[in-house]
Coordinates of N, CA and C in Angstrom, one line a residue:
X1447 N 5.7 -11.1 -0.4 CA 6.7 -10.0 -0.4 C 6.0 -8.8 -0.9
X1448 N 5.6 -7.5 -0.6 CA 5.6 -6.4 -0.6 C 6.6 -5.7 -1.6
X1449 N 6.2 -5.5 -3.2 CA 6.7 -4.7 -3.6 C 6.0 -4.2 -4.6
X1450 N 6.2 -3.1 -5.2 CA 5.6 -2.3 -6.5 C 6.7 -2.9 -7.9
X1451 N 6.2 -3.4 -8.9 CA 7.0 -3.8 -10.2 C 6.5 -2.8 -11.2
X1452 N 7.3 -2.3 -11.6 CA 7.3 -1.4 -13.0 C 7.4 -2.5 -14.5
X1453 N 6.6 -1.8 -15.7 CA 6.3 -2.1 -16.5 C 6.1 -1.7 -17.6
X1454 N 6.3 -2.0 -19.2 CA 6.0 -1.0 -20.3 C 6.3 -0.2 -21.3
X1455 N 7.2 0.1 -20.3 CA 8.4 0.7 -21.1 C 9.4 0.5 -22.6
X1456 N 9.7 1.1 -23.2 CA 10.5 0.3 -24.5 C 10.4 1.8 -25.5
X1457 N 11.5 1.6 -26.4 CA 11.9 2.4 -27.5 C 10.5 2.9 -28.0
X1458 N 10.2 4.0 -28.3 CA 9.1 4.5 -29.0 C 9.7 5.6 -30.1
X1459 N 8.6 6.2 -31.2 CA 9.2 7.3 -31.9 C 8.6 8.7 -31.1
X1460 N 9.5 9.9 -30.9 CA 8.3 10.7 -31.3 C 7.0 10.5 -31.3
X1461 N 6.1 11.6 -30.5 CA 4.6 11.5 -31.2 C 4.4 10.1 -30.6
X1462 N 4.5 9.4 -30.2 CA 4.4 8.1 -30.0 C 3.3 7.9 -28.6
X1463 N 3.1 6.7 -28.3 CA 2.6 6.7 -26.7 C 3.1 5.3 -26.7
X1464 N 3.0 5.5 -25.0 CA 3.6 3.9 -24.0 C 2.8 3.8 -22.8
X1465 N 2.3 2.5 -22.4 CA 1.6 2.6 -21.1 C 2.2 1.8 -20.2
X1466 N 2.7 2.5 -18.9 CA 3.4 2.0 -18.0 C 2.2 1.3 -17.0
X1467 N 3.0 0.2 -16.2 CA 2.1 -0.3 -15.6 C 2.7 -0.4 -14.2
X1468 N 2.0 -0.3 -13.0 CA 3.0 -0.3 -11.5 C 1.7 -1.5 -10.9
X1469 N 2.6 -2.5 -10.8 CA 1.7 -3.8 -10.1 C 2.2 -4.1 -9.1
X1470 N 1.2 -4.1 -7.9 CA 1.6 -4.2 -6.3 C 1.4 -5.9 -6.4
X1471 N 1.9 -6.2 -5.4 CA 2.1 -7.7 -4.6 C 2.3 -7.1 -3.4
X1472 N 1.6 -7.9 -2.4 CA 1.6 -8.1 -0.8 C 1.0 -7.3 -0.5
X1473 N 0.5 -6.3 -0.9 CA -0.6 -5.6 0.1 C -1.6 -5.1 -1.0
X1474 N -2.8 -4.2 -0.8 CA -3.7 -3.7 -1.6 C -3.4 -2.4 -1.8
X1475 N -3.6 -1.8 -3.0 CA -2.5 -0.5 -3.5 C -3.9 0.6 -3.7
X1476 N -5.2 -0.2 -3.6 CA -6.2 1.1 -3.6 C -6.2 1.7 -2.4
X1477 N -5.2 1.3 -0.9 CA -4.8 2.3 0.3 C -4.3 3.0 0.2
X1478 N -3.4 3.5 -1.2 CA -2.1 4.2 -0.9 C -2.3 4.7 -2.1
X1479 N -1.9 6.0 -2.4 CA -1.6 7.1 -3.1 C -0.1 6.7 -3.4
X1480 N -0.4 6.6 -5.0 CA 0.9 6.2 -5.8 C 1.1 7.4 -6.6
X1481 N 2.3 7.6 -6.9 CA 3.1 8.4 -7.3 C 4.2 7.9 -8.5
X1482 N 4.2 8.2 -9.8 CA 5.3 7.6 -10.9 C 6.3 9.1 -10.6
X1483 N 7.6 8.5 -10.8 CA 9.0 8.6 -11.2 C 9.6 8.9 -12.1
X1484 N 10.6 9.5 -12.5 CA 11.7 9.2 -13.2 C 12.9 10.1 -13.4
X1485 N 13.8 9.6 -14.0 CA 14.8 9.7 -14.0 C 15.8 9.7 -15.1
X1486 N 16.3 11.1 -16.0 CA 17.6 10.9 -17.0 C 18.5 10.8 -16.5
X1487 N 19.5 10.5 -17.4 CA 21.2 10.3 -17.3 C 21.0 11.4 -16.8
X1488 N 22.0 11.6 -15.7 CA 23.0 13.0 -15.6 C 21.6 13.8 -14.5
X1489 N 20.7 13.3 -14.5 CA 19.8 14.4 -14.0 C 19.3 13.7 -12.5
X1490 N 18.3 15.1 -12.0 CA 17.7 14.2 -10.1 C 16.6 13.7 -10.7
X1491 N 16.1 12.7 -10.0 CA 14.9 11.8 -10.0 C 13.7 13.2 -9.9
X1492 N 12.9 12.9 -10.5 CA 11.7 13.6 -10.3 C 10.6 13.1 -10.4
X1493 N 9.5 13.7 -9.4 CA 7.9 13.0 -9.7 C 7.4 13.4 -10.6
X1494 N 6.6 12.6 -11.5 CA 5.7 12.9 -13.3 C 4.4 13.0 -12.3
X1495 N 3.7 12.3 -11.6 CA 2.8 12.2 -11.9 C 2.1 11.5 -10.5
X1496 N 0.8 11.6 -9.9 CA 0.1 11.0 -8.7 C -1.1 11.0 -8.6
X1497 N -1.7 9.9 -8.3 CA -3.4 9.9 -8.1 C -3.1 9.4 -6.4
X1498 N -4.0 10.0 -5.7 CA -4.4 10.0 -4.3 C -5.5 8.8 -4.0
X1499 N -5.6 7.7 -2.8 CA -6.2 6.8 -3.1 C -7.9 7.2 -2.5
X1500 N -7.9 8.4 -2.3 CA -9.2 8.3 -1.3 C -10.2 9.1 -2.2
X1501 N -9.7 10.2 -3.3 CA -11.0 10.8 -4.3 C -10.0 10.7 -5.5
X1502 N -9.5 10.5 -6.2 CA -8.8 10.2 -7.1 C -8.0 11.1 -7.5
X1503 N -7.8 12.4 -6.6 CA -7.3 13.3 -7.2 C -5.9 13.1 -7.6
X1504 N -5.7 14.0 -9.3 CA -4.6 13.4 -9.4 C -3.8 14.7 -10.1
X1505 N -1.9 14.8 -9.3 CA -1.2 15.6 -10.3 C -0.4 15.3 -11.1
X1506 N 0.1 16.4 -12.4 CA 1.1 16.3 -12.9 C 2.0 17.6 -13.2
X1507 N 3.6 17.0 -13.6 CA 4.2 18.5 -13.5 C 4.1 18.8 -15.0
X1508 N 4.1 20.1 -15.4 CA 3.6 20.9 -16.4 C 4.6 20.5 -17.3
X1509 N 5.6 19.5 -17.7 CA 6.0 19.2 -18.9 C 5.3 17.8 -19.6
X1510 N 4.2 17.5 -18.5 CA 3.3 16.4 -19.0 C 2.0 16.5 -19.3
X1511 N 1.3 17.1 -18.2 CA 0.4 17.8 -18.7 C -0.7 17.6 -20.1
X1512 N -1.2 17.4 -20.0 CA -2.2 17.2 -21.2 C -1.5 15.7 -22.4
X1513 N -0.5 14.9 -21.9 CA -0.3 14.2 -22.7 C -0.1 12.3 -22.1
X1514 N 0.3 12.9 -20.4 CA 0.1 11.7 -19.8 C -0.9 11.6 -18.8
X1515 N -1.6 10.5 -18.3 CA -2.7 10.0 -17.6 C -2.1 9.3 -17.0
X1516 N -2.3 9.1 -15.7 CA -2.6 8.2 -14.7 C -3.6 7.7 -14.0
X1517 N -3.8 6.3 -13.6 CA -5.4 5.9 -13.1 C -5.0 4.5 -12.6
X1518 N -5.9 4.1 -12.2 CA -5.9 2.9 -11.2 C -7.0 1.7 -11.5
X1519 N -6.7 0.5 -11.4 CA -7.2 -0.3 -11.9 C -7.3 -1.4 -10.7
X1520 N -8.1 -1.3 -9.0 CA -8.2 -1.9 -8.1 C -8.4 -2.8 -8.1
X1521 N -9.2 -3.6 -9.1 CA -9.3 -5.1 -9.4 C -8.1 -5.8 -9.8
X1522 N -7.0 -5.0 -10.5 CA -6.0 -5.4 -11.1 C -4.2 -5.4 -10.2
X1523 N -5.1 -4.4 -9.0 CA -3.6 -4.1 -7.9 C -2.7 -3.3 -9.0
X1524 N -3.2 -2.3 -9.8 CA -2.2 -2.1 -10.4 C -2.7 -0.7 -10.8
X1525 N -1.5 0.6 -10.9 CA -1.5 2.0 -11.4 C -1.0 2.1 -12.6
X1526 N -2.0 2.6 -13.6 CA -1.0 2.7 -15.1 C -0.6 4.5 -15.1
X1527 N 0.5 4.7 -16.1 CA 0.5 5.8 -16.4 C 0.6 5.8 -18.2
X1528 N -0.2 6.2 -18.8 CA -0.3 6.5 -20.2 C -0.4 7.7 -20.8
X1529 N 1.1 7.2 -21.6 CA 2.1 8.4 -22.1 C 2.0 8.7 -23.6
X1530 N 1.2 9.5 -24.3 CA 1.1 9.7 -25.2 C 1.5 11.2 -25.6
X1531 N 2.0 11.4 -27.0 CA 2.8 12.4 -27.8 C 4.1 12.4 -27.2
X1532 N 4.8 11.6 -26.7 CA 6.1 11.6 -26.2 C 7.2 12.3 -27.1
X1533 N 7.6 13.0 -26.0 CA 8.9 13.8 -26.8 C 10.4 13.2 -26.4
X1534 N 11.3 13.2 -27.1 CA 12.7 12.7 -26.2 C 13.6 13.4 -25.0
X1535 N 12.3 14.2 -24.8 CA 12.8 14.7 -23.3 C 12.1 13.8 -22.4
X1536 N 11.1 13.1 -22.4 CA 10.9 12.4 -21.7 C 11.5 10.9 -21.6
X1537 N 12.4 10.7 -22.4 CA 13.4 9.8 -22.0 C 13.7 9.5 -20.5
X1538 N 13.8 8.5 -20.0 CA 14.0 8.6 -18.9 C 14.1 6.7 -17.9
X1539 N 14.3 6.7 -17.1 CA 13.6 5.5 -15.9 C 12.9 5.9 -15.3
X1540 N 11.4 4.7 -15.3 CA 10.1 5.6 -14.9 C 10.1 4.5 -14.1
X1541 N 10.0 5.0 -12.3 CA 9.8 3.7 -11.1 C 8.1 4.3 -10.7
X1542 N 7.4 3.8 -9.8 CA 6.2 4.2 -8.7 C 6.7 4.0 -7.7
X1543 N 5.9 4.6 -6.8 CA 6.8 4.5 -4.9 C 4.9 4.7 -4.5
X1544 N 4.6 4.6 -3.2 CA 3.6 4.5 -2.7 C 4.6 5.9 -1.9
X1545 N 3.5 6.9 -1.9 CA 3.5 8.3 -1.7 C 3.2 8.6 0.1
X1546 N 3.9 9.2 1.1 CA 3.4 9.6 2.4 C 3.7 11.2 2.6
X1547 N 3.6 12.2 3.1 CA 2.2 12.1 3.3 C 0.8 12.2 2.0
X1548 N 0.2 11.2 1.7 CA -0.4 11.1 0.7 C -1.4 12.5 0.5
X1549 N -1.4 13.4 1.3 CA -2.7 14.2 0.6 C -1.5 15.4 0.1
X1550 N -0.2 14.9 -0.2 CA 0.2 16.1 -0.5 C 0.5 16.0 -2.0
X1551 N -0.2 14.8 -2.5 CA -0.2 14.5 -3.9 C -1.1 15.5 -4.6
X1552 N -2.1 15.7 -4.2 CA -2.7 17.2 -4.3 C -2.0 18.4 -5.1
X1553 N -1.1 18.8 -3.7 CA -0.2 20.2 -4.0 C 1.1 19.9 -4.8
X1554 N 1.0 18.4 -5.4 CA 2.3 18.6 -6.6 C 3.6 18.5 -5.5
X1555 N 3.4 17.9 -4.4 CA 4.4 17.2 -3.5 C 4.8 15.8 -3.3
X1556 N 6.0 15.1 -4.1 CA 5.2 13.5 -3.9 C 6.6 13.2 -2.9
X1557 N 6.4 12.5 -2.2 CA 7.2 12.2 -1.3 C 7.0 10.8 -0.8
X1558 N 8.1 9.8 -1.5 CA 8.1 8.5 -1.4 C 8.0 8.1 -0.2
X1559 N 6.7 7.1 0.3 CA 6.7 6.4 1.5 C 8.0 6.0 2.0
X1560 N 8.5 6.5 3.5 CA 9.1 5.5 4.3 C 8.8 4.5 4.2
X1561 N 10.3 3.2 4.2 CA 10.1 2.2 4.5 C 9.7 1.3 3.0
X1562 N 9.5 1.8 1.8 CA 9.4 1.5 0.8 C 11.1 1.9 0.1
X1563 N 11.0 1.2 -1.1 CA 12.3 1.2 -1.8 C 12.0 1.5 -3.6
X1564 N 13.2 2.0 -4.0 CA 13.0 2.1 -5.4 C 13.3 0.7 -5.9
X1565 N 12.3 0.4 -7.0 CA 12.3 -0.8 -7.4 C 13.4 -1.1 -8.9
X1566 N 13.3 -2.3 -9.6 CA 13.8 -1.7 -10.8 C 13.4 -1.0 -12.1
X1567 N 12.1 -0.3 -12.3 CA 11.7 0.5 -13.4 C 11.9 0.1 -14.4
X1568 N 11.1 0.9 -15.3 CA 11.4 0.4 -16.6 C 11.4 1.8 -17.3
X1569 N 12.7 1.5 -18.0 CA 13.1 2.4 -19.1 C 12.1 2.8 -20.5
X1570 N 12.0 4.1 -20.9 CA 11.1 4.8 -21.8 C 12.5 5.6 -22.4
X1571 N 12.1 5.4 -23.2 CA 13.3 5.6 -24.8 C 12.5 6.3 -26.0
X1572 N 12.8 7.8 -26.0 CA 11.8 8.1 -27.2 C 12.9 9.2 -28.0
X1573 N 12.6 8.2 -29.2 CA 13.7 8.5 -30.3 C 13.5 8.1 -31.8
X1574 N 14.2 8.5 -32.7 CA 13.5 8.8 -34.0 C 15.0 7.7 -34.3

């Protein structure tokens, strides 16, 4: 079966860090340019964050910036994103999608593959 599983997530304080994990099954995930998610109550899903599978280039949107990483672990089929100094605006449900057209992870465009689905994520809770 072909799917991306999210991972890692959980109540944190402030100032805190969390390392999400997105683990492929059924295919190999160093093809695809992955892209993390998320999503508050009340709010639209938005892209955090993308590494590209062919030079590693990778973006983020400027409320993360210097505090979360993304990177890839090909032996492991798996993309982490590591979230450190977390504020409670980053609250949220954080999914991965495998990205098309992939070079536009580049220009801070992530656009979830056709033919893929949002999975169930995992929740990031940052609160004092």
């Amino acid at each position: 079966q072909v799917q991306l599983v999210e991972s890692g997530g959980g109540l944190v304080q402030p100032g805190g860090s969390l390392r999400l994990s997105c683990a492929a099954s059924g295919f190999t995930l160093d093809y695809y340019t992955i892209g993390w998610f998320r999503q508050a109550p009340g709010k639209e899903r938005e892209g955090v964050s993308c590494m590209t599978n062919t030079d590693g280039t990778t973006y983020y949107i400027d409320s993360v910036k210097g505090r979360f990483t993304i990177s890839r672990d090909n032996a492991k089929n798996t993309v982490y994103l590591q979230m450190n100094s977390l504020k409670p605006e980053d609250t949220a449900h954080y999914y991965c999608r495998t990205l098309s057209p992939a070079f536009m992870c580049a220009w801070g465009v992530l656009t979830p593959a056709e033919g893929g689905s949002w999975g169930q994520g995992t929740q990031v809770t940052v609160s004092s």
